PDB file of C-alpha atoms in Angstrom:
ATOM      1  CA  UNK A   1     -10.547 -31.916 -40.076  1.00 54.00           C
ATOM      2  CA  UNK A   2     -10.510 -31.142 -36.312  1.00 52.00           C
ATOM      3  CA  UNK A   3     -11.372 -27.841 -34.745  1.00 50.00           C
ATOM      4  CA  UNK A   4      -9.810 -25.299 -35.247  1.00 54.00           C
ATOM      5  CA  UNK A   5     -12.017 -23.133 -32.622  1.00 53.00           C
ATOM      6  CA  UNK A   6     -10.732 -20.793 -30.006  1.00 50.00           C
ATOM      7  CA  UNK A   7     -11.995 -21.021 -26.492  1.00 50.00           C
ATOM      8  CA  UNK A   8     -14.687 -18.334 -25.286  1.00 51.00           C
ATOM      9  CA  UNK A   9     -12.309 -15.717 -23.317  1.00 49.00           C
ATOM     10  CA  UNK A  10     -12.240 -16.141 -19.921  1.00 47.00           C
ATOM     11  CA  UNK A  11     -13.969 -12.719 -17.586  1.00 48.00           C
ATOM     12  CA  UNK A  12     -11.344 -11.146 -15.973  1.00 48.00           C
ATOM     13  CA  UNK A  13     -11.686 -11.364 -12.051  1.00 48.00           C
ATOM     14  CA  UNK A  14     -12.588  -8.035 -11.893  1.00 46.00           C
ATOM     15  CA  UNK A  15     -15.807  -8.343 -14.149  1.00 53.00           C
ATOM     16  CA  UNK A  16     -17.222 -11.284 -12.003  1.00 66.00           C
ATOM     17  CA  UNK A  17     -16.575  -9.021  -8.378  1.00 71.00           C
ATOM     18  CA  UNK A  18     -18.929  -6.855  -7.231  1.00 76.00           C
ATOM     19  CA  UNK A  19     -18.094  -3.260  -6.786  1.00 76.00           C
ATOM     20  CA  UNK A  20     -17.982  -2.825  -3.272  1.00 73.00           C
ATOM     21  CA  UNK A  21     -14.852  -6.038  -3.437  1.00 77.00           C
ATOM     22  CA  UNK A  22     -13.281  -3.432  -5.763  1.00 79.00           C
ATOM     23  CA  UNK A  23     -13.436  -1.070  -3.482  1.00 77.00           C
ATOM     24  CA  UNK A  24     -12.199  -3.272  -0.817  1.00 78.00           C
ATOM     25  CA  UNK A  25      -8.934  -4.605  -3.163  1.00 80.00           C
ATOM     26  CA  UNK A  26      -8.041  -1.145  -3.985  1.00 80.00           C
ATOM     27  CA  UNK A  27      -7.990   0.570  -0.206  1.00 77.00           C
ATOM     28  CA  UNK A  28      -5.895  -2.943   0.380  1.00 77.00           C
ATOM     29  CA  UNK A  29      -3.704  -1.709  -2.119  1.00 81.00           C
ATOM     30  CA  UNK A  30      -3.724   1.735  -1.111  1.00 80.00           C
ATOM     31  CA  UNK A  31      -2.756   0.598   2.355  1.00 71.00           C
ATOM     32  CA  UNK A  32       0.559  -1.594   0.856  1.00 76.00           C
ATOM     33  CA  UNK A  33       1.433   1.092  -1.772  1.00 77.00           C
ATOM     34  CA  UNK A  34       1.660   3.688   1.042  1.00 74.00           C
ATOM     35  CA  UNK A  35       2.763   1.778   4.387  1.00 72.00           C
ATOM     36  CA  UNK A  36      -0.346   2.593   6.079  1.00 73.00           C
ATOM     37  CA  UNK A  37      -2.289   0.048   8.664  1.00 75.00           C
ATOM     38  CA  UNK A  38      -5.889   1.567   8.265  1.00 75.00           C
ATOM     39  CA  UNK A  39      -7.566   3.107   5.856  1.00 76.00           C
ATOM     40  CA  UNK A  40     -11.093   4.545   5.824  1.00 77.00           C
ATOM     41  CA  UNK A  41     -14.131   5.970   2.903  1.00 76.00           C
ATOM     42  CA  UNK A  42     -17.378   6.094   2.816  1.00 76.00           C
ATOM     43  CA  UNK A  43     -19.267   7.387   0.256  1.00 72.00           C
ATOM     44  CA  UNK A  44     -23.035   8.356  -0.662  1.00 72.00           C
ATOM     45  CA  UNK A  45     -23.921   6.955   3.178  1.00 71.00           C
ATOM     46  CA  UNK A  46     -21.701   3.686   3.341  1.00 73.00           C
ATOM     47  CA  UNK A  47     -18.451   3.776   4.548  1.00 75.00           C
ATOM     48  CA  UNK A  48     -15.641   0.957   4.622  1.00 77.00           C
ATOM     49  CA  UNK A  49     -13.184   0.373   6.863  1.00 76.00           C
ATOM     50  CA  UNK A  50      -9.804  -1.226   5.699  1.00 76.00           C
ATOM     51  CA  UNK A  51      -7.022  -2.269   7.924  1.00 75.00           C
ATOM     52  CA  UNK A  52      -4.321  -4.507   8.674  1.00 69.00           C
ATOM     53  CA  UNK A  53      -2.299  -5.516  11.531  1.00 65.00           C
ATOM     54  CA  UNK A  54       1.469  -4.911  11.524  1.00 55.00           C
ATOM     55  CA  UNK A  55       3.828  -6.833  13.854  1.00 49.00           C
ATOM     56  CA  UNK A  56       6.975  -4.948  14.010  1.00 47.00           C
ATOM     57  CA  UNK A  57       9.785  -4.676  16.784  1.00 43.00           C
ATOM     58  CA  UNK A  58       9.627  -1.489  18.609  1.00 44.00           C
ATOM     59  CA  UNK A  59      12.480   0.696  19.281  1.00 43.00           C
ATOM     60  CA  UNK A  60      13.991   2.766  21.823  1.00 41.00           C
ATOM     61  CA  UNK A  61      11.996   6.383  23.613  1.00 43.00           C
ATOM     62  CA  UNK A  62      14.399   8.210  25.085  1.00 44.00           C
ATOM     63  CA  UNK A  63      16.432   5.152  25.587  1.00 41.00           C
ATOM     64  CA  UNK A  64      13.760   2.649  26.840  1.00 41.00           C
ATOM     65  CA  UNK A  65      12.114   0.145  24.608  1.00 42.00           C
ATOM     66  CA  UNK A  66       8.100  -0.448  24.809  1.00 42.00           C
ATOM     67  CA  UNK A  67       6.090  -2.976  24.714  1.00 42.00           C
ATOM     68  CA  UNK A  68       4.555  -4.241  21.690  1.00 41.00           C
ATOM     69  CA  UNK A  69       2.400  -6.237  23.124  1.00 40.00           C
ATOM     70  CA  UNK A  70      -1.007  -6.087  24.544  1.00 42.00           C
ATOM     71  CA  UNK A  71      -1.110  -5.944  28.751  1.00 43.00           C
ATOM     72  CA  UNK A  72      -4.270  -5.998  30.749  1.00 44.00           C
ATOM     73  CA  UNK A  73      -7.064  -4.125  29.990  1.00 46.00           C
ATOM     74  CA  UNK A  74      -8.263  -0.895  30.577  1.00 46.00           C
ATOM     75  CA  UNK A  75      -8.589  -0.306  34.573  1.00 46.00           C
ATOM     76  CA  UNK A  76     -12.489   0.705  35.176  1.00 44.00           C
ATOM     77  CA  UNK A  77     -12.483   4.121  35.760  1.00 41.00           C
ATOM     78  CA  UNK A  78     -14.432   6.186  38.595  1.00 42.00           C
ATOM     79  CA  UNK A  79     -18.053   6.264  38.844  1.00 41.00           C
ATOM     80  CA  UNK A  80     -17.985  10.398  39.168  1.00 48.00           C
ATOM     81  CA  UNK A  81     -14.835  10.556  36.544  1.00 53.00           C
ATOM     82  CA  UNK A  82     -16.465  11.147  33.095  1.00 61.00           C
ATOM     83  CA  UNK A  83     -14.198  11.674  30.070  1.00 64.00           C
ATOM     84  CA  UNK A  84     -16.211  15.419  29.612  1.00 75.00           C
ATOM     85  CA  UNK A  85     -14.432  16.045  33.386  1.00 78.00           C
ATOM     86  CA  UNK A  86     -12.476  19.683  33.402  1.00 83.00           C
ATOM     87  CA  UNK A  87      -9.345  16.827  34.519  1.00 87.00           C
ATOM     88  CA  UNK A  88      -9.743  15.284  31.516  1.00 91.00           C
ATOM     89  CA  UNK A  89      -6.246  14.431  29.748  1.00 92.00           C
ATOM     90  CA  UNK A  90      -7.194  13.969  25.634  1.00 92.00           C
ATOM     91  CA  UNK A  91      -4.934  12.302  23.443  1.00 91.00           C
ATOM     92  CA  UNK A  92      -3.102  14.706  20.999  1.00 93.00           C
ATOM     93  CA  UNK A  93      -3.250  12.507  18.725  1.00 92.00           C
ATOM     94  CA  UNK A  94      -4.226   8.865  16.717  1.00 93.00           C
ATOM     95  CA  UNK A  95      -2.301   5.814  18.143  1.00 93.00           C
ATOM     96  CA  UNK A  96      -1.926   3.149  20.536  1.00 93.00           C
ATOM     97  CA  UNK A  97      -1.452   3.306  23.906  1.00 93.00           C
ATOM     98  CA  UNK A  98       1.308   1.679  25.495  1.00 93.00           C
ATOM     99  CA  UNK A  99       1.383   2.232  29.766  1.00 93.00           C
ATOM    100  CA  UNK A 100       5.244   1.290  30.473  1.00 91.00           C
ATOM    101  CA  UNK A 101       8.173   1.970  29.195  1.00 87.00           C
ATOM    102  CA  UNK A 102       9.549  -1.548  28.572  1.00 83.00           C
ATOM    103  CA  UNK A 103       7.111  -5.446  28.903  1.00 78.00           C
ATOM    104  CA  UNK A 104       6.948  -6.135  32.365  1.00 85.00           C
ATOM    105  CA  UNK A 105       7.881  -2.046  33.490  1.00 89.00           C
ATOM    106  CA  UNK A 106       6.008  -0.796  35.702  1.00 92.00           C
ATOM    107  CA  UNK A 107       3.307   1.767  34.340  1.00 92.00           C
ATOM    108  CA  UNK A 108       3.796   4.984  34.329  1.00 93.00           C
ATOM    109  CA  UNK A 109       0.732   6.058  36.116  1.00 93.00           C
ATOM    110  CA  UNK A 110      -1.641   4.352  37.871  1.00 92.00           C
ATOM    111  CA  UNK A 111      -5.161   5.514  39.832  1.00 92.00           C
ATOM    112  CA  UNK A 112      -4.378   7.228  42.907  1.00 93.00           C
ATOM    113  CA  UNK A 113      -0.747   8.414  41.934  1.00 92.00           C
ATOM    114  CA  UNK A 114       0.830  11.837  42.620  1.00 94.00           C
ATOM    115  CA  UNK A 115       2.018  13.183  39.047  1.00 94.00           C
ATOM    116  CA  UNK A 116       4.135  16.543  38.340  1.00 95.00           C
ATOM    117  CA  UNK A 117       3.577  18.933  35.707  1.00 93.00           C
ATOM    118  CA  UNK A 118       5.735  17.677  32.815  1.00 93.00           C
ATOM    119  CA  UNK A 119       5.781  14.267  34.040  1.00 93.00           C
ATOM    120  CA  UNK A 120       5.304  11.433  31.242  1.00 93.00           C
ATOM    121  CA  UNK A 121       1.587   9.988  31.462  1.00 93.00           C
ATOM    122  CA  UNK A 122       1.765   7.252  29.067  1.00 94.00           C
ATOM    123  CA  UNK A 123       3.163   6.573  25.434  1.00 93.00           C
ATOM    124  CA  UNK A 124       1.095   6.983  21.868  1.00 93.00           C
ATOM    125  CA  UNK A 125       2.653   5.268  18.926  1.00 91.00           C
ATOM    126  CA  UNK A 126       1.611   6.881  16.171  1.00 89.00           C
ATOM    127  CA  UNK A 127       3.441   5.910  12.202  1.00 87.00           C
ATOM    128  CA  UNK A 128       6.288   3.696  14.295  1.00 85.00           C
ATOM    129  CA  UNK A 129       7.099   6.786  16.401  1.00 88.00           C
ATOM    130  CA  UNK A 130       6.785   6.880  20.400  1.00 90.00           C
ATOM    131  CA  UNK A 131       5.671   9.891  21.708  1.00 92.00           C
ATOM    132  CA  UNK A 132       5.690  10.648  25.349  1.00 93.00           C
ATOM    133  CA  UNK A 133       2.312  12.406  26.683  1.00 92.00           C
ATOM    134  CA  UNK A 134       3.379  15.040  29.488  1.00 93.00           C
ATOM    135  CA  UNK A 135       0.801  15.760  31.943  1.00 93.00           C
ATOM    136  CA  UNK A 136      -0.515  19.351  31.567  1.00 93.00           C
ATOM    137  CA  UNK A 137      -0.385  20.201  35.138  1.00 92.00           C
ATOM    138  CA  UNK A 138       0.372  18.106  38.740  1.00 94.00           C
ATOM    139  CA  UNK A 139      -2.407  16.652  40.675  1.00 94.00           C
ATOM    140  CA  UNK A 140      -3.790  12.857  41.562  1.00 95.00           C
ATOM    141  CA  UNK A 141      -4.965  10.283  38.464  1.00 93.00           C
ATOM    142  CA  UNK A 142      -8.468   9.487  39.676  1.00 93.00           C
ATOM    143  CA  UNK A 143      -9.132   7.479  36.509  1.00 91.00           C
ATOM    144  CA  UNK A 144      -7.990   6.121  33.146  1.00 91.00           C
ATOM    145  CA  UNK A 145     -10.194   5.233  30.725  1.00 91.00           C
ATOM    146  CA  UNK A 146      -7.155   3.378  28.030  1.00 91.00           C
ATOM    147  CA  UNK A 147      -5.143   0.277  28.233  1.00 90.00           C
ATOM    148  CA  UNK A 148      -1.768  -0.453  27.147  1.00 90.00           C
ATOM    149  CA  UNK A 149      -2.041  -1.313  23.230  1.00 90.00           C
ATOM    150  CA  UNK A 150      -5.452  -0.102  22.520  1.00 91.00           C
ATOM    151  CA  UNK A 151      -6.283   1.845  19.982  1.00 93.00           C
ATOM    152  CA  UNK A 152      -7.239   5.706  20.283  1.00 93.00           C
ATOM    153  CA  UNK A 153      -8.425   8.593  18.271  1.00 92.00           C
ATOM    154  CA  UNK A 154      -7.614  12.424  18.683  1.00 91.00           C
ATOM    155  CA  UNK A 155      -9.094  14.547  21.405  1.00 91.00           C
ATOM    156  CA  UNK A 156     -10.182  11.055  22.945  1.00 92.00           C
ATOM    157  CA  UNK A 157     -10.282  11.222  26.790  1.00 92.00           C
ATOM    158  CA  UNK A 158      -7.098   8.973  28.430  1.00 93.00           C
ATOM    159  CA  UNK A 159      -7.326   9.788  31.664  1.00 93.00           C
ATOM    160  CA  UNK A 160      -8.134  12.694  34.540  1.00 92.00           C
ATOM    161  CA  UNK A 161      -5.468  14.415  36.913  1.00 93.00           C
ATOM    162  CA  UNK A 162      -7.442  16.281  39.944  1.00 91.00           C
TER     163      UNK A 162
END
């Protein structure tokens, strides 16, 4: 008589994975559900950051499309200009920097350019919204610490206006 023994139950994938991989999967699922592009968690001295790349077509900012591609790297700052300089303009939000209004368009500012108070210095994309960053005062741009396509954090030095 043939054996009617049933095969042993398979262990679930989550039971064989390490807790670290389960945490990463959980964070990745949160990204998918919420539409966020990155999430960071720190517990008991261990920091885990999960991020995904999103290819999106950017629409309009004040009737001008913004480049969705990374341009040239950030220009070098003058040796005497530091992020602690009193004329430093800092990022008001977390996001991605765009130095021009459209692909191939000239940058809003360059080192040595004179700017007027309220003039657009650059754009920060945050949550698919384009935010024009205005000059807080008139002066000359003496340093640029960021480049187009680079991510920035809240309070990060962007440029110096003297």
